[in-house]
Amino acid sequence: LQAVNPIFPPEINVDIDIVTRHLERRGVTTPRLMPLPGGSLWLEAQETVWRLLTFMTGETYESLPGPDHAREAGALLGRFHAALADFVYDFVNKRLGVHDLDHHLTALRDALARHTAHAGFAAIEPIGSAILSLAASLPALPASPDRNVHGDPKVSNIIFAAQTGKAICLIDLDTLSRMPLALELGDALRSWCNPAGEDDPTATLNTVLYRSALSGYAPEAKLFITEDEWRGFPAASLRITVELAARFCADALEERYFGWDRERFASASAHNQARATSQLHLAESIAADLATLEIETERAFSGT
């Protein structure tokens, strides 16, 4: 039983129902919505949208335990994308502007200009400047079409079997949408291949996990993916990480974030500063290893 985050319209449940029916027909394990007796997919009560989904038994992680789990995660996402590759559907929730890097960089510049009196400005400003500097040198992504995607394939949105470590299914389907495949994989790989977690200042991209994840994904995706799409994965991983760093840095000055850790941080600003620092360090590690990641990506998809 879930209370739907108010940032999403209730109609996202229509998208979830239609897509999961298709996934199930294609043999992909997925949670399914349980309709009310009258057939509705959700219930609105006490100014909250509620829904009921089938329970998926297994374990989730904040960071992947190792290469085998990375390979499983890649294979699962590949099966998910393959099942939706020829699925024609007009999503109710369009999710326009997702991964709009220019928007987030503009918001960061604006926050840095407006919040010079913020108590943490002296510590946050150098982080923001470094993010903007790194963003100015990002490689371009190859042009590619929009595809049906999960939209938020981070580590914690994958359920693994407790005993075998097999990836069972993707959860948290509110973000189903269409976008270039490189952006989906960029988001997945920056999450899966960072063992330190999202707010650790020592975060770096682990190339062993990267290699393992693509060794699982590539065989499942080979029948539909194009070379331009897979060649964009390393640059997209860097781009998404810079985007997140910019978002967190702006949020540190704007004093906003709906889920900061009150046990570890004194304020939302402090937690967002840690997130921004972590994602900046991760982005710098990706930028430094970009040539290696390009080689690993080509090996996964070309079989060399």
Short mmCIF file of C-alpha atoms in Angstrom, two decimals:
data_model
loop_
_atom_site.label_atom_id
_atom_site.label_comp_id
_atom_site.label_asym_id
_atom_site.label_seq_id
_atom_site.Cartn_x
_atom_site.Cartn_y
_atom_site.Cartn_z
CA LEU A 1 0.00 0.00 0.00
CA GLN A 2 1.57 3.28 -1.09
CA ALA A 3 0.80 6.96 -0.74
CA VAL A 4 1.76 8.46 -4.10
CA ASN A 5 4.19 11.37 -3.93
CA PRO A 6 2.17 14.56 -4.60
CA ILE A 7 4.66 15.67 -7.25
CA PHE A 8 3.03 13.05 -9.52
CA PRO A 9 -0.51 13.27 -10.92
CA PRO A 10 -2.85 10.37 -10.00
CA GLU A 11 -3.01 9.43 -13.68
CA ILE A 12 0.52 8.03 -13.57
CA ASN A 13 -1.19 4.89 -12.32
CA VAL A 14 -2.77 4.51 -15.76
CA ASP A 15 0.73 4.52 -17.28
CA ILE A 16 1.93 1.98 -14.70
CA ASP A 17 -1.00 -0.34 -15.32
CA ILE A 18 -0.69 -0.31 -19.11
CA VAL A 19 3.11 -0.71 -19.15
CA THR A 20 3.20 -3.47 -16.53
CA ARG A 21 0.51 -5.41 -18.38
CA HIS A 22 2.75 -5.29 -21.45
CA LEU A 23 5.84 -6.29 -19.45
CA GLU A 24 3.98 -9.24 -17.96
CA ARG A 25 2.85 -10.39 -21.41
CA ARG A 26 6.52 -10.32 -22.47
CA GLY A 27 7.55 -12.47 -19.53
CA VAL A 28 9.20 -9.70 -17.50
CA THR A 29 8.55 -9.92 -13.77
CA THR A 30 6.94 -6.72 -12.50
CA PRO A 31 4.71 -5.46 -9.70
CA ARG A 32 1.09 -4.98 -10.77
CA LEU A 33 -1.55 -2.54 -9.58
CA MET A 34 -4.49 -4.07 -7.73
CA PRO A 35 -7.69 -2.23 -8.71
CA LEU A 36 -10.40 -1.27 -6.24
CA PRO A 37 -13.68 -3.28 -6.37
CA GLY A 38 -15.13 -0.65 -8.71
CA GLY A 39 -12.15 -0.90 -11.06
CA SER A 40 -10.31 2.31 -10.14
CA LEU A 41 -6.52 2.07 -9.99
CA TRP A 42 -6.20 4.50 -7.08
CA LEU A 43 -8.10 5.94 -4.12
CA GLU A 44 -8.09 9.60 -3.15
CA ALA A 45 -8.57 10.09 0.59
CA GLN A 46 -7.42 12.73 3.09
CA GLU A 47 -5.84 14.74 0.26
CA THR A 48 -3.62 11.77 -0.59
CA VAL A 49 -3.57 9.40 -3.56
CA TRP A 50 -3.30 5.75 -2.47
CA ARG A 51 -2.65 2.61 -4.49
CA LEU A 52 -2.08 -1.08 -3.88
CA LEU A 53 0.55 -3.13 -5.72
CA THR A 54 1.45 -6.79 -5.67
CA PHE A 55 4.25 -7.47 -3.19
CA MET A 56 7.65 -8.36 -4.63
CA THR A 57 9.76 -10.49 -2.30
CA GLY A 58 13.48 -9.78 -2.17
CA GLU A 59 16.16 -7.31 -1.10
CA THR A 60 17.14 -3.80 -2.13
CA TYR A 61 20.47 -2.04 -1.65
CA GLU A 62 21.76 1.51 -1.40
CA SER A 63 24.94 0.35 -3.16
CA LEU A 64 25.61 -2.84 -5.10
CA PRO A 65 27.42 -5.59 -3.17
CA GLY A 66 29.72 -6.45 -6.08
CA PRO A 67 30.22 -7.27 -9.77
CA ASP A 68 27.72 -10.14 -9.86
CA HIS A 69 24.94 -7.84 -8.68
CA ALA A 70 26.04 -5.22 -11.23
CA ARG A 71 25.81 -7.81 -14.00
CA GLU A 72 22.36 -8.84 -12.80
CA ALA A 73 21.20 -5.23 -12.65
CA GLY A 74 22.39 -4.64 -16.22
CA ALA A 75 20.67 -7.77 -17.51
CA LEU A 76 17.40 -6.83 -15.81
CA LEU A 77 17.39 -3.32 -17.26
CA GLY A 78 18.26 -4.77 -20.66
CA ARG A 79 15.28 -7.14 -20.50
CA PHE A 80 13.07 -4.26 -19.41
CA HIS A 81 14.16 -2.10 -22.36
CA ALA A 82 13.94 -4.99 -24.83
CA ALA A 83 10.37 -5.75 -23.77
CA LEU A 84 9.39 -2.12 -24.35
CA ALA A 85 11.42 -1.53 -27.52
CA ASP A 86 8.44 -1.97 -29.84
CA PHE A 87 5.76 -0.81 -27.38
CA VAL A 88 3.79 2.12 -28.79
CA TYR A 89 2.07 4.17 -26.11
CA ASP A 90 1.33 7.83 -25.45
CA PHE A 91 2.20 8.37 -21.78
CA VAL A 92 -0.29 10.32 -19.70
CA ASN A 93 2.56 11.71 -17.60
CA LYS A 94 4.93 13.19 -20.18
CA ARG A 95 7.72 14.14 -17.72
CA LEU A 96 8.87 16.95 -20.00
CA GLY A 97 12.21 18.55 -19.24
CA VAL A 98 13.69 15.61 -17.36
CA HIS A 99 17.52 15.72 -17.42
CA ASP A 100 17.52 19.29 -18.73
CA LEU A 101 21.12 20.08 -17.80
CA ASP A 102 20.97 23.69 -19.01
CA HIS A 103 17.97 24.34 -16.75
CA HIS A 104 19.79 22.99 -13.69
CA LEU A 105 22.97 24.93 -14.46
CA THR A 106 20.94 28.13 -14.83
CA ALA A 107 19.23 27.40 -11.50
CA LEU A 108 22.63 26.91 -9.86
CA ARG A 109 23.98 30.19 -11.23
CA ASP A 110 20.84 31.95 -10.02
CA ALA A 111 21.11 30.41 -6.54
CA LEU A 112 24.77 31.45 -6.27
CA ALA A 113 23.86 34.99 -7.27
CA ARG A 114 20.85 35.31 -4.93
CA HIS A 115 22.06 33.61 -1.76
CA THR A 116 25.38 35.29 -0.96
CA ALA A 117 24.07 35.94 2.57
CA HIS A 118 23.39 32.24 3.20
CA ALA A 119 25.22 30.95 6.28
CA GLY A 120 26.88 28.21 4.26
CA PHE A 121 27.68 30.29 1.18
CA ALA A 122 31.45 30.39 1.76
CA ALA A 123 31.58 26.57 1.74
CA ILE A 124 29.01 26.03 -0.99
CA GLU A 125 30.21 28.62 -3.53
CA PRO A 126 33.49 26.81 -4.42
CA ILE A 127 31.53 23.60 -4.99
CA GLY A 128 29.12 25.42 -7.31
CA SER A 129 31.97 27.07 -9.22
CA ALA A 130 33.69 23.72 -9.73
CA ILE A 131 30.45 22.17 -10.99
CA LEU A 132 29.94 24.99 -13.49
CA SER A 133 33.53 24.72 -14.65
CA LEU A 134 33.23 20.97 -15.23
CA ALA A 135 29.91 21.44 -17.01
CA ALA A 136 31.52 23.81 -19.51
CA SER A 137 33.75 21.02 -20.84
CA LEU A 138 31.25 18.15 -21.09
CA PRO A 139 31.42 16.07 -24.27
CA ALA A 140 28.36 16.14 -26.51
CA LEU A 141 26.02 13.17 -26.65
CA PRO A 142 25.36 11.48 -30.02
CA ALA A 143 21.90 12.19 -31.41
CA SER A 144 19.50 9.34 -30.61
CA PRO A 145 15.75 8.74 -30.50
CA ASP A 146 13.56 8.69 -27.41
CA ARG A 147 12.73 5.21 -26.09
CA ASN A 148 10.44 3.79 -23.42
CA VAL A 149 12.40 3.83 -20.16
CA HIS A 150 12.03 3.32 -16.42
CA GLY A 151 13.18 6.88 -15.75
CA ASP A 152 14.92 6.31 -12.39
CA PRO A 153 16.91 3.04 -12.53
CA LYS A 154 19.01 3.73 -9.42
CA VAL A 155 20.32 0.91 -7.22
CA SER A 156 17.50 1.05 -4.68
CA ASN A 157 14.84 0.60 -7.37
CA ILE A 158 15.97 -2.96 -8.14
CA ILE A 159 14.79 -5.96 -6.13
CA PHE A 160 17.26 -8.86 -5.86
CA ALA A 161 16.59 -12.41 -4.70
CA ALA A 162 17.97 -12.79 -1.19
CA GLN A 163 19.56 -16.22 -1.67
CA THR A 164 20.82 -16.08 -5.26
CA GLY A 165 21.44 -12.38 -5.88
CA LYS A 166 19.42 -12.56 -9.11
CA ALA A 167 17.79 -9.28 -10.13
CA ILE A 168 14.05 -9.88 -10.00
CA CYS A 169 12.37 -6.66 -11.06
CA LEU A 170 12.38 -2.88 -11.18
CA ILE A 171 10.12 -1.00 -8.78
CA ASP A 172 9.08 2.63 -8.25
CA LEU A 173 7.47 2.98 -11.66
CA ASP A 174 6.18 6.54 -11.27
CA THR A 175 8.93 7.75 -13.60
CA LEU A 176 8.01 5.65 -16.66
CA SER A 177 8.48 7.85 -19.72
CA ARG A 178 10.36 8.33 -22.96
CA MET A 179 13.89 9.71 -23.26
CA PRO A 180 17.17 8.90 -25.02
CA LEU A 181 18.53 5.56 -23.88
CA ALA A 182 21.94 7.05 -23.05
CA LEU A 183 20.37 9.25 -20.36
CA GLU A 184 18.67 6.22 -18.79
CA LEU A 185 21.92 4.23 -18.77
CA GLY A 186 23.94 7.22 -17.67
CA ASP A 187 21.73 7.54 -14.61
CA ALA A 188 21.87 3.80 -13.95
CA LEU A 189 25.64 3.48 -14.29
CA ARG A 190 26.50 6.51 -12.14
CA SER A 191 24.32 4.95 -9.40
CA TRP A 192 25.28 1.28 -9.77
CA CYS A 193 29.03 1.87 -10.14
CA ASN A 194 29.50 4.18 -7.14
CA PRO A 195 29.96 1.91 -4.10
CA ALA A 196 30.41 4.87 -1.74
CA GLY A 197 26.84 6.13 -2.08
CA GLU A 198 25.27 9.43 -3.04
CA ASP A 199 26.51 11.63 -0.18
CA ASP A 200 30.03 10.29 0.41
CA PRO A 201 32.72 12.88 -0.44
CA THR A 202 35.07 10.13 -1.66
CA ALA A 203 32.63 8.82 -4.31
CA THR A 204 34.28 7.50 -7.48
CA LEU A 205 33.14 5.37 -10.41
CA ASN A 206 34.24 1.74 -10.09
CA THR A 207 35.29 0.50 -13.55
CA VAL A 208 34.92 -3.16 -12.54
CA LEU A 209 31.26 -2.58 -11.68
CA TYR A 210 30.86 -0.59 -14.90
CA ARG A 211 32.28 -3.44 -16.97
CA SER A 212 30.11 -5.99 -15.18
CA ALA A 213 26.92 -3.94 -15.57
CA LEU A 214 27.44 -3.59 -19.32
CA SER A 215 28.33 -7.26 -19.66
CA GLY A 216 24.83 -7.96 -18.36
CA TYR A 217 23.06 -5.24 -20.32
CA ALA A 218 24.64 -5.61 -23.76
CA PRO A 219 23.45 -9.16 -24.60
CA GLU A 220 19.87 -8.25 -23.70
CA ALA A 221 19.93 -5.00 -25.69
CA LYS A 222 21.81 -6.11 -28.81
CA LEU A 223 18.66 -6.69 -30.90
CA PHE A 224 17.38 -3.13 -30.65
CA ILE A 225 20.17 -0.76 -29.55
CA THR A 226 22.14 1.35 -32.05
CA GLU A 227 25.85 2.11 -31.96
CA ASP A 228 25.20 5.83 -31.43
CA GLU A 229 23.13 4.96 -28.37
CA TRP A 230 25.67 2.76 -26.63
CA ARG A 231 28.61 4.98 -27.51
CA GLY A 232 26.86 7.74 -25.59
CA PHE A 233 26.79 5.84 -22.27
CA PRO A 234 30.11 7.12 -20.80
CA ALA A 235 29.42 10.77 -21.68
CA ALA A 236 25.85 10.44 -20.40
CA SER A 237 27.10 9.02 -17.09
CA LEU A 238 29.23 12.12 -16.69
CA ARG A 239 26.45 14.45 -17.79
CA ILE A 240 23.86 13.02 -15.39
CA THR A 241 26.32 13.18 -12.49
CA VAL A 242 27.09 16.84 -13.18
CA GLU A 243 23.35 17.51 -13.42
CA LEU A 244 22.76 15.94 -10.00
CA ALA A 245 25.67 17.87 -8.50
CA ALA A 246 24.17 21.12 -9.82
CA ARG A 247 20.73 20.24 -8.45
CA PHE A 248 22.05 19.39 -5.00
CA CYS A 249 24.27 22.47 -4.86
CA ALA A 250 21.38 24.78 -5.74
CA ASP A 251 19.18 23.00 -3.21
CA ALA A 252 21.82 23.56 -0.52
CA LEU A 253 21.36 27.31 -0.99
CA GLU A 254 17.61 27.17 -1.55
CA GLU A 255 17.17 25.11 1.67
CA ARG A 256 14.99 22.50 0.06
CA TYR A 257 14.85 18.75 -0.29
CA PHE A 258 12.03 16.48 0.71
CA GLY A 259 14.14 13.63 2.10
CA TRP A 260 17.21 14.81 4.02
CA ASP A 261 18.69 12.58 6.72
CA ARG A 262 17.95 14.26 10.05
CA GLU A 263 20.07 11.79 12.02
CA ARG A 264 23.28 12.56 10.11
CA PHE A 265 22.83 16.19 9.05
CA ALA A 266 21.71 19.30 10.90
CA SER A 267 19.74 20.69 7.95
CA ALA A 268 18.59 20.02 4.41
CA SER A 269 21.28 22.46 3.31
CA ALA A 270 24.03 20.45 5.01
CA HIS A 271 22.83 17.20 3.45
CA ASN A 272 22.54 18.75 0.01
CA GLN A 273 26.03 20.20 0.35
CA ALA A 274 27.30 16.68 1.07
CA ARG A 275 25.38 15.35 -1.93
CA ALA A 276 26.77 18.06 -4.19
CA THR A 277 30.32 17.40 -3.00
CA SER A 278 29.88 13.67 -3.51
CA GLN A 279 28.45 13.97 -7.02
CA LEU A 280 31.13 16.50 -8.01
CA HIS A 281 33.86 14.09 -6.88
CA LEU A 282 32.12 11.27 -8.74
CA ALA A 283 31.84 13.39 -11.89
CA GLU A 284 35.53 14.30 -11.70
CA SER A 285 36.43 10.61 -11.46
CA ILE A 286 34.25 9.81 -14.49
CA ALA A 287 35.84 12.64 -16.47
CA ALA A 288 39.32 11.36 -15.59
CA ASP A 289 38.44 7.79 -16.66
CA LEU A 290 36.28 8.66 -19.67
CA ALA A 291 38.64 7.09 -22.22
CA THR A 292 38.72 3.85 -20.20
CA LEU A 293 34.93 3.80 -19.94
CA GLU A 294 34.64 4.29 -23.70
CA ILE A 295 36.91 1.28 -24.26
CA GLU A 296 34.92 -0.84 -21.81
CA THR A 297 31.67 0.18 -23.50
CA GLU A 298 32.96 -0.75 -26.95
CA ARG A 299 34.18 -4.12 -25.68
CA ALA A 300 30.75 -4.88 -24.19
CA PHE A 301 28.83 -4.08 -27.35
CA SER A 302 31.29 -5.12 -30.06
CA GLY A 303 32.46 -8.30 -28.37
CA THR A 304 36.14 -7.32 -28.64
#
